PDB file of C-alpha atoms in Angstrom:
ATOM      1  CA  UNK A1221      13.915 -14.386  27.788  1.00 44.00           C
ATOM      2  CA  UNK A1222      15.075 -13.015  24.440  1.00 37.00           C
ATOM      3  CA  UNK A1223      13.294 -15.708  22.432  1.00 37.00           C
ATOM      4  CA  UNK A1224      10.048 -14.898  24.213  1.00 44.00           C
ATOM      5  CA  UNK A1225      10.443 -11.328  23.309  1.00 49.00           C
ATOM      6  CA  UNK A1226      11.121 -12.303  19.732  1.00 49.00           C
ATOM      7  CA  UNK A1227       7.930 -14.358  19.504  1.00 50.00           C
ATOM      8  CA  UNK A1228       6.025 -11.445  21.067  1.00 67.00           C
ATOM      9  CA  UNK A1229       7.454  -9.002  18.586  1.00 80.00           C
ATOM     10  CA  UNK A1230       6.573 -11.261  15.657  1.00 86.00           C
ATOM     11  CA  UNK A1231       3.004 -11.596  16.904  1.00 89.00           C
ATOM     12  CA  UNK A1232       2.744  -7.933  17.190  1.00 90.00           C
ATOM     13  CA  UNK A1233       4.087  -7.319  13.766  1.00 91.00           C
ATOM     14  CA  UNK A1234       1.693  -9.829  12.240  1.00 93.00           C
ATOM     15  CA  UNK A1235      -1.210  -8.298  14.152  1.00 93.00           C
ATOM     16  CA  UNK A1236      -0.261  -4.817  13.063  1.00 94.00           C
ATOM     17  CA  UNK A1237      -0.096  -5.834   9.330  1.00 94.00           C
ATOM     18  CA  UNK A1238      -3.470  -7.409   9.672  1.00 94.00           C
ATOM     19  CA  UNK A1239      -4.783  -4.224  11.247  1.00 95.00           C
ATOM     20  CA  UNK A1240      -3.578  -1.941   8.427  1.00 95.00           C
ATOM     21  CA  UNK A1241      -4.927  -4.349   5.763  1.00 95.00           C
ATOM     22  CA  UNK A1242      -8.302  -4.528   7.582  1.00 95.00           C
ATOM     23  CA  UNK A1243      -8.404  -0.647   7.791  1.00 95.00           C
ATOM     24  CA  UNK A1244      -7.624  -0.270   4.017  1.00 95.00           C
ATOM     25  CA  UNK A1245      -9.570  -3.239   2.801  1.00 96.00           C
ATOM     26  CA  UNK A1246     -12.995  -1.666   2.119  1.00 96.00           C
ATOM     27  CA  UNK A1247     -11.454   1.207   0.085  1.00 96.00           C
ATOM     28  CA  UNK A1248      -9.181  -1.343  -1.631  1.00 97.00           C
ATOM     29  CA  UNK A1249     -12.214  -3.305  -2.871  1.00 96.00           C
ATOM     30  CA  UNK A1250     -13.947  -0.291  -4.160  1.00 96.00           C
ATOM     31  CA  UNK A1251     -10.704   0.788  -5.925  1.00 95.00           C
ATOM     32  CA  UNK A1252     -10.455  -2.613  -7.630  1.00 96.00           C
ATOM     33  CA  UNK A1253     -13.957  -2.180  -9.009  1.00 96.00           C
ATOM     34  CA  UNK A1254     -13.138   1.320 -10.225  1.00 94.00           C
ATOM     35  CA  UNK A1255      -9.925   0.058 -11.654  1.00 94.00           C
ATOM     36  CA  UNK A1256     -11.786  -2.578 -13.755  1.00 94.00           C
ATOM     37  CA  UNK A1257     -14.500  -0.091 -14.807  1.00 95.00           C
ATOM     38  CA  UNK A1258     -12.290   2.764 -15.831  1.00 93.00           C
ATOM     39  CA  UNK A1259     -10.181   1.006 -18.526  1.00 92.00           C
ATOM     40  CA  UNK A1260     -13.395  -0.626 -19.970  1.00 94.00           C
ATOM     41  CA  UNK A1261     -15.022   2.770 -20.179  1.00 94.00           C
ATOM     42  CA  UNK A1262     -11.839   4.224 -21.753  1.00 92.00           C
ATOM     43  CA  UNK A1263     -11.623   1.424 -24.271  1.00 92.00           C
ATOM     44  CA  UNK A1264     -15.344   1.986 -25.257  1.00 93.00           C
ATOM     45  CA  UNK A1265     -14.823   5.789 -25.591  1.00 92.00           C
ATOM     46  CA  UNK A1266     -11.302   5.581 -27.134  1.00 90.00           C
ATOM     47  CA  UNK A1267     -11.214   2.302 -29.073  1.00 91.00           C
ATOM     48  CA  UNK A1268      -7.932   3.159 -30.612  1.00 90.00           C
ATOM     49  CA  UNK A1269      -5.018   0.874 -29.555  1.00 92.00           C
ATOM     50  CA  UNK A1270      -2.814   2.613 -27.103  1.00 92.00           C
ATOM     51  CA  UNK A1271       0.617   0.921 -27.010  1.00 91.00           C
ATOM     52  CA  UNK A1272       2.775   2.754 -24.543  1.00 92.00           C
ATOM     53  CA  UNK A1273       6.024   1.070 -25.790  1.00 91.00           C
ATOM     54  CA  UNK A1274       5.160   0.810 -29.428  1.00 84.00           C
ATOM     55  CA  UNK A1275       8.633  -0.142 -30.529  1.00 83.00           C
ATOM     56  CA  UNK A1276       9.214  -2.872 -27.987  1.00 87.00           C
ATOM     57  CA  UNK A1277       5.731  -3.942 -26.989  1.00 88.00           C
ATOM     58  CA  UNK A1278       3.540  -3.075 -29.928  1.00 90.00           C
ATOM     59  CA  UNK A1279       0.804  -5.499 -29.091  1.00 90.00           C
ATOM     60  CA  UNK A1280       0.240  -4.433 -25.408  1.00 93.00           C
ATOM     61  CA  UNK A1281      -2.392  -1.904 -24.425  1.00 93.00           C
ATOM     62  CA  UNK A1282      -2.073  -1.508 -20.752  1.00 95.00           C
ATOM     63  CA  UNK A1283      -5.734  -0.604 -20.353  1.00 94.00           C
ATOM     64  CA  UNK A1284      -6.563  -4.085 -21.314  1.00 94.00           C
ATOM     65  CA  UNK A1285      -3.989  -5.557 -18.949  1.00 95.00           C
ATOM     66  CA  UNK A1286      -5.338  -3.394 -16.084  1.00 95.00           C
ATOM     67  CA  UNK A1287      -8.943  -4.518 -16.708  1.00 95.00           C
ATOM     68  CA  UNK A1288      -7.999  -8.220 -16.602  1.00 96.00           C
ATOM     69  CA  UNK A1289      -5.703  -7.884 -13.576  1.00 96.00           C
ATOM     70  CA  UNK A1290      -8.277  -5.794 -11.754  1.00 96.00           C
ATOM     71  CA  UNK A1291     -11.091  -8.221 -12.296  1.00 96.00           C
ATOM     72  CA  UNK A1292      -8.930 -11.069 -11.290  1.00 97.00           C
ATOM     73  CA  UNK A1293      -7.921  -9.353  -8.086  1.00 97.00           C
ATOM     74  CA  UNK A1294     -11.497  -8.241  -7.258  1.00 97.00           C
ATOM     75  CA  UNK A1295     -12.715 -11.772  -7.704  1.00 96.00           C
ATOM     76  CA  UNK A1296      -9.993 -13.010  -5.397  1.00 96.00           C
ATOM     77  CA  UNK A1297     -11.020 -10.766  -2.598  1.00 96.00           C
ATOM     78  CA  UNK A1298     -14.600 -12.317  -2.774  1.00 94.00           C
ATOM     79  CA  UNK A1299     -13.715 -15.983  -3.349  1.00 96.00           C
ATOM     80  CA  UNK A1300     -10.083 -16.534  -2.182  1.00 96.00           C
ATOM     81  CA  UNK A1301      -9.728 -13.832   0.535  1.00 94.00           C
ATOM     82  CA  UNK A1302      -7.273 -15.724   2.775  1.00 94.00           C
ATOM     83  CA  UNK A1303      -4.900 -16.269  -0.054  1.00 95.00           C
ATOM     84  CA  UNK A1304      -5.433 -12.580  -1.242  1.00 97.00           C
ATOM     85  CA  UNK A1305      -4.578 -11.240   2.269  1.00 95.00           C
ATOM     86  CA  UNK A1306      -1.390 -13.442   2.324  1.00 95.00           C
ATOM     87  CA  UNK A1307      -0.241 -11.767  -0.835  1.00 96.00           C
ATOM     88  CA  UNK A1308      -1.866  -8.422  -0.225  1.00 97.00           C
ATOM     89  CA  UNK A1309       1.345  -6.318  -0.823  1.00 97.00           C
ATOM     90  CA  UNK A1310       1.771  -7.926  -4.159  1.00 97.00           C
ATOM     91  CA  UNK A1311      -1.794  -7.102  -5.152  1.00 96.00           C
ATOM     92  CA  UNK A1312      -1.329  -3.454  -4.190  1.00 96.00           C
ATOM     93  CA  UNK A1313       1.913  -3.185  -6.167  1.00 96.00           C
ATOM     94  CA  UNK A1314       0.287  -4.709  -9.261  1.00 95.00           C
ATOM     95  CA  UNK A1315      -2.519  -2.144  -9.096  1.00 95.00           C
ATOM     96  CA  UNK A1316      -0.227   0.674  -8.620  1.00 96.00           C
ATOM     97  CA  UNK A1317       2.309  -0.138 -11.185  1.00 96.00           C
ATOM     98  CA  UNK A1318      -0.056  -1.192 -13.926  1.00 96.00           C
ATOM     99  CA  UNK A1319      -2.252   1.798 -13.135  1.00 95.00           C
ATOM    100  CA  UNK A1320       0.730   4.019 -13.674  1.00 95.00           C
ATOM    101  CA  UNK A1321       1.399   2.498 -17.079  1.00 95.00           C
ATOM    102  CA  UNK A1322      -2.161   2.966 -18.049  1.00 95.00           C
ATOM    103  CA  UNK A1323      -1.937   6.650 -17.067  1.00 94.00           C
ATOM    104  CA  UNK A1324       1.246   7.166 -19.054  1.00 94.00           C
ATOM    105  CA  UNK A1325      -0.245   5.434 -22.108  1.00 93.00           C
ATOM    106  CA  UNK A1326      -3.392   7.552 -22.094  1.00 92.00           C
ATOM    107  CA  UNK A1327      -1.259  10.802 -21.514  1.00 91.00           C
ATOM    108  CA  UNK A1328       0.793   9.832 -24.600  1.00 91.00           C
ATOM    109  CA  UNK A1329      -2.248   9.500 -26.887  1.00 92.00           C
ATOM    110  CA  UNK A1330      -4.597  11.957 -25.187  1.00 90.00           C
ATOM    111  CA  UNK A1331      -2.402  14.795 -23.896  1.00 89.00           C
ATOM    112  CA  UNK A1332      -5.314  17.243 -24.073  1.00 88.00           C
ATOM    113  CA  UNK A1333      -7.074  15.682 -21.027  1.00 90.00           C
ATOM    114  CA  UNK A1334      -6.898  17.405 -17.652  1.00 92.00           C
ATOM    115  CA  UNK A1335      -4.065  15.205 -16.378  1.00 91.00           C
ATOM    116  CA  UNK A1336      -3.335  17.455 -13.429  1.00 90.00           C
ATOM    117  CA  UNK A1337      -6.721  16.875 -11.844  1.00 93.00           C
ATOM    118  CA  UNK A1338      -6.889  13.249 -12.870  1.00 93.00           C
ATOM    119  CA  UNK A1339      -3.508  12.492 -11.516  1.00 93.00           C
ATOM    120  CA  UNK A1340      -4.045  14.085  -8.250  1.00 95.00           C
ATOM    121  CA  UNK A1341      -7.256  12.039  -7.716  1.00 94.00           C
ATOM    122  CA  UNK A1342      -5.619   8.845  -8.684  1.00 94.00           C
ATOM    123  CA  UNK A1343      -2.544   9.524  -6.418  1.00 95.00           C
ATOM    124  CA  UNK A1344      -4.879  10.070  -3.365  1.00 96.00           C
ATOM    125  CA  UNK A1345      -6.925   7.089  -4.266  1.00 94.00           C
ATOM    126  CA  UNK A1346      -3.736   4.878  -4.428  1.00 94.00           C
ATOM    127  CA  UNK A1347      -2.608   6.175  -1.067  1.00 95.00           C
ATOM    128  CA  UNK A1348      -5.892   5.356   0.463  1.00 95.00           C
ATOM    129  CA  UNK A1349      -6.843   2.078  -1.217  1.00 93.00           C
ATOM    130  CA  UNK A1350      -3.690   0.345  -2.408  1.00 95.00           C
ATOM    131  CA  UNK A1351      -1.631   0.847   0.664  1.00 95.00           C
ATOM    132  CA  UNK A1352       0.099  -1.364   3.157  1.00 94.00           C
ATOM    133  CA  UNK A1353       2.676  -0.692   5.906  1.00 95.00           C
ATOM    134  CA  UNK A1354       4.466   2.548   5.117  1.00 95.00           C
ATOM    135  CA  UNK A1355       7.772   1.330   6.403  1.00 94.00           C
ATOM    136  CA  UNK A1356       7.977  -1.182   3.493  1.00 94.00           C
ATOM    137  CA  UNK A1357       5.925   0.652   0.822  1.00 96.00           C
ATOM    138  CA  UNK A1358       7.379   4.130   0.706  1.00 96.00           C
ATOM    139  CA  UNK A1359      10.490   3.034  -1.255  1.00 96.00           C
ATOM    140  CA  UNK A1360       8.463   1.175  -3.800  1.00 96.00           C
ATOM    141  CA  UNK A1361       6.189   4.135  -4.228  1.00 96.00           C
ATOM    142  CA  UNK A1362       9.198   6.426  -4.873  1.00 96.00           C
ATOM    143  CA  UNK A1363      10.557   3.938  -7.469  1.00 96.00           C
ATOM    144  CA  UNK A1364       7.228   3.797  -9.219  1.00 96.00           C
ATOM    145  CA  UNK A1365       6.896   7.596  -9.420  1.00 95.00           C
ATOM    146  CA  UNK A1366      10.520   7.932 -10.479  1.00 95.00           C
ATOM    147  CA  UNK A1367       9.858   5.440 -13.252  1.00 96.00           C
ATOM    148  CA  UNK A1368       6.849   7.382 -14.362  1.00 95.00           C
ATOM    149  CA  UNK A1369       9.004  10.585 -14.538  1.00 94.00           C
ATOM    150  CA  UNK A1370      11.340   9.026 -17.083  1.00 94.00           C
ATOM    151  CA  UNK A1371       8.517   7.518 -19.155  1.00 95.00           C
ATOM    152  CA  UNK A1372       6.559  10.808 -19.194  1.00 93.00           C
ATOM    153  CA  UNK A1373       9.632  12.878 -20.180  1.00 93.00           C
ATOM    154  CA  UNK A1374      10.409  10.443 -23.015  1.00 92.00           C
ATOM    155  CA  UNK A1375       6.873  10.332 -24.239  1.00 91.00           C
ATOM    156  CA  UNK A1376       6.678  14.303 -24.290  1.00 89.00           C
ATOM    157  CA  UNK A1377       9.897  14.497 -26.082  1.00 89.00           C
ATOM    158  CA  UNK A1378       8.907  12.115 -28.875  1.00 88.00           C
ATOM    159  CA  UNK A1379       5.115  12.456 -29.097  1.00 86.00           C
ATOM    160  CA  UNK A1380       3.749  15.723 -27.797  1.00 85.00           C
ATOM    161  CA  UNK A1381       3.859  18.587 -30.279  1.00 82.00           C
ATOM    162  CA  UNK A1382       4.669  21.288 -27.667  1.00 83.00           C
ATOM    163  CA  UNK A1383       7.684  19.314 -26.365  1.00 84.00           C
ATOM    164  CA  UNK A1384       9.113  17.969 -29.634  1.00 81.00           C
ATOM    165  CA  UNK A1385      12.838  18.434 -29.838  1.00 80.00           C
ATOM    166  CA  UNK A1386      13.299  19.612 -26.319  1.00 87.00           C
ATOM    167  CA  UNK A1387      16.342  18.178 -24.492  1.00 92.00           C
ATOM    168  CA  UNK A1388      15.500  15.172 -22.415  1.00 91.00           C
ATOM    169  CA  UNK A1389      17.283  16.597 -19.352  1.00 92.00           C
ATOM    170  CA  UNK A1390      15.043  19.688 -19.472  1.00 92.00           C
ATOM    171  CA  UNK A1391      11.956  17.701 -19.571  1.00 92.00           C
ATOM    172  CA  UNK A1392      13.125  15.289 -16.900  1.00 93.00           C
ATOM    173  CA  UNK A1393      13.719  18.173 -14.553  1.00 93.00           C
ATOM    174  CA  UNK A1394      10.160  19.387 -15.155  1.00 92.00           C
ATOM    175  CA  UNK A1395       8.909  15.859 -14.386  1.00 93.00           C
ATOM    176  CA  UNK A1396      10.995  15.618 -11.268  1.00 93.00           C
ATOM    177  CA  UNK A1397       9.307  18.815  -9.969  1.00 94.00           C
ATOM    178  CA  UNK A1398       5.922  17.169 -10.654  1.00 93.00           C
ATOM    179  CA  UNK A1399       7.110  14.062  -8.969  1.00 94.00           C
ATOM    180  CA  UNK A1400       8.187  15.871  -5.864  1.00 95.00           C
ATOM    181  CA  UNK A1401       4.566  17.315  -5.534  1.00 96.00           C
ATOM    182  CA  UNK A1402       2.698  14.117  -6.058  1.00 96.00           C
ATOM    183  CA  UNK A1403       5.198  12.182  -3.957  1.00 95.00           C
ATOM    184  CA  UNK A1404       4.437  14.438  -0.931  1.00 96.00           C
ATOM    185  CA  UNK A1405       0.610  14.040  -1.568  1.00 96.00           C
ATOM    186  CA  UNK A1406       0.933  10.347  -1.835  1.00 97.00           C
ATOM    187  CA  UNK A1407       3.276   9.586   1.007  1.00 96.00           C
ATOM    188  CA  UNK A1408       1.746  12.308   3.125  1.00 97.00           C
ATOM    189  CA  UNK A1409      -1.780  10.827   2.834  1.00 96.00           C
ATOM    190  CA  UNK A1410      -0.516   7.439   3.499  1.00 96.00           C
ATOM    191  CA  UNK A1411       1.471   8.561   6.514  1.00 96.00           C
ATOM    192  CA  UNK A1412      -1.497  10.234   8.099  1.00 96.00           C
ATOM    193  CA  UNK A1413      -3.823   7.301   7.594  1.00 96.00           C
ATOM    194  CA  UNK A1414      -1.301   4.994   9.128  1.00 95.00           C
ATOM    195  CA  UNK A1415      -0.642   7.218  12.057  1.00 95.00           C
ATOM    196  CA  UNK A1416      -4.364   6.928  12.760  1.00 95.00           C
ATOM    197  CA  UNK A1417      -4.214   3.061  12.305  1.00 95.00           C
ATOM    198  CA  UNK A1418      -1.234   2.856  14.626  1.00 94.00           C
ATOM    199  CA  UNK A1419      -2.830   4.806  17.409  1.00 94.00           C
ATOM    200  CA  UNK A1420      -5.905   2.527  17.254  1.00 94.00           C
ATOM    201  CA  UNK A1421      -3.775  -0.597  17.135  1.00 93.00           C
ATOM    202  CA  UNK A1422      -1.549   0.475  19.988  1.00 92.00           C
ATOM    203  CA  UNK A1423      -4.592   1.116  22.096  1.00 91.00           C
ATOM    204  CA  UNK A1424      -6.252  -2.209  21.175  1.00 90.00           C
ATOM    205  CA  UNK A1425      -2.955  -4.139  21.757  1.00 88.00           C
ATOM    206  CA  UNK A1426      -2.469  -2.519  25.137  1.00 87.00           C
ATOM    207  CA  UNK A1427      -6.003  -3.375  26.121  1.00 87.00           C
ATOM    208  CA  UNK A1428      -5.748  -7.058  25.136  1.00 83.00           C
ATOM    209  CA  UNK A1429      -2.141  -7.702  26.233  1.00 73.00           C
ATOM    210  CA  UNK A1430      -1.156  -5.120  28.741  1.00 61.00           C
ATOM    211  CA  UNK A1431       1.678  -2.539  28.575  1.00 49.00           C
ATOM    212  CA  UNK A1432       4.500  -5.161  28.317  1.00 44.00           C
ATOM    213  CA  UNK A1433       7.138  -2.543  29.158  1.00 40.00           C
ATOM    214  CA  UNK A1434       6.458  -2.249  33.045  1.00 34.00           C
ATOM    215  CA  UNK A1435       8.260  -4.277  35.633  1.00 28.00           C
ATOM    216  CA  UNK A1436       6.236  -6.132  38.234  1.00 34.00           C
ATOM    217  CA  UNK A1437       7.313  -7.535  41.553  1.00 33.00           C
ATOM    218  CA  UNK A1438       7.090 -11.046  40.239  1.00 37.00           C
ATOM    219  CA  UNK A1439       9.366 -10.663  37.077  1.00 38.00           C
ATOM    220  CA  UNK A1440      10.428  -8.842  34.005  1.00 37.00           C
ATOM    221  CA  UNK A1441       8.337  -7.373  31.095  1.00 40.00           C
ATOM    222  CA  UNK A1442       5.132  -7.005  32.965  1.00 41.00           C
ATOM    223  CA  UNK A1443       4.856 -10.666  33.989  1.00 42.00           C
ATOM    224  CA  UNK A1444       2.455 -11.101  36.971  1.00 44.00           C
ATOM    225  CA  UNK A1445       3.937 -12.359  40.249  1.00 40.00           C
ATOM    226  CA  UNK A1446       3.319 -16.037  40.680  1.00 43.00           C
ATOM    227  CA  UNK A1447       0.512 -16.861  43.214  1.00 44.00           C
ATOM    228  CA  UNK A1448       1.765 -18.229  46.447  1.00 43.00           C
ATOM    229  CA  UNK A1449       1.028 -21.835  47.197  1.00 45.00           C
ATOM    230  CA  UNK A1450      -1.827 -22.641  49.553  1.00 47.00           C
ATOM    231  CA  UNK A1451       0.401 -23.959  52.258  1.00 45.00           C
ATOM    232  CA  UNK A1452       2.402 -20.637  52.331  1.00 41.00           C
ATOM    233  CA  UNK A1453      -0.786 -18.666  52.552  1.00 45.00           C
ATOM    234  CA  UNK A1454      -1.807 -20.645  55.519  1.00 49.00           C
ATOM    235  CA  UNK A1455       1.416 -20.158  57.244  1.00 43.00           C
ATOM    236  CA  UNK A1456       1.350 -16.400  56.624  1.00 45.00           C
ATOM    237  CA  UNK A1457      -2.198 -16.073  58.129  1.00 45.00           C
ATOM    238  CA  UNK A1458      -1.506 -18.531  60.903  1.00 50.00           C
ATOM    239  CA  UNK A1459      -4.141 -20.791  59.608  1.00 52.00           C
ATOM    240  CA  UNK A1460      -2.745 -24.338  59.282  1.00 49.00           C
ATOM    241  CA  UNK A1461      -6.055 -26.020  58.845  1.00 48.00           C
ATOM    242  CA  UNK A1462      -5.831 -27.677  62.290  1.00 46.00           C
ATOM    243  CA  UNK A1463      -7.947 -26.969  65.317  1.00 40.00           C
TER     244      UNK A1463
END
């Protein structure tokens, strides 16, 4: 029946989500630890206040926000894991978006740092440890990276000596080219990892639940044929139980 198939699909979707989370979770936890340590070390080495939006949010240094959020999330993975897994996608997006704002903040105040190498490493780390199902995350990843393009272009135009006075569309085109490269790296890495996850999941699901697409003599969708009653078996074999 159609409602039986719907229940089965819902169970499979829930099981697949849990499988993807389980696959990414060890790297996710390590990433949260590093996400806490990195802004603390940055704050110790660069104690200057780094307000990304100095005009609108002058009192917000996203390094501090990232450290607090990462610590809370890491603690939740240890002491409230069930609730954390329930809201796992939100946790990943918090890490990704705040991490992006931290990177933009530091690039504004420390443009001399090797941001090409740093950004490549962080993009790959995000694709490995802050990922969930590709089918729902890819559009959010593109939205985050497009937002970073606009912020980076504006910060370069206003604060980087080599770009001061350049037209914003020119800088935005440059950032879009960078976005295209890192977008392929991020989404490509995530897609490869999830392809591996999906193959493992499909194999495990087929082992536990059967194919589910074959027809059997007893019914549709792989349902086994009902066992004949005892009286029917006796009549078929000519054994009625009487002498």
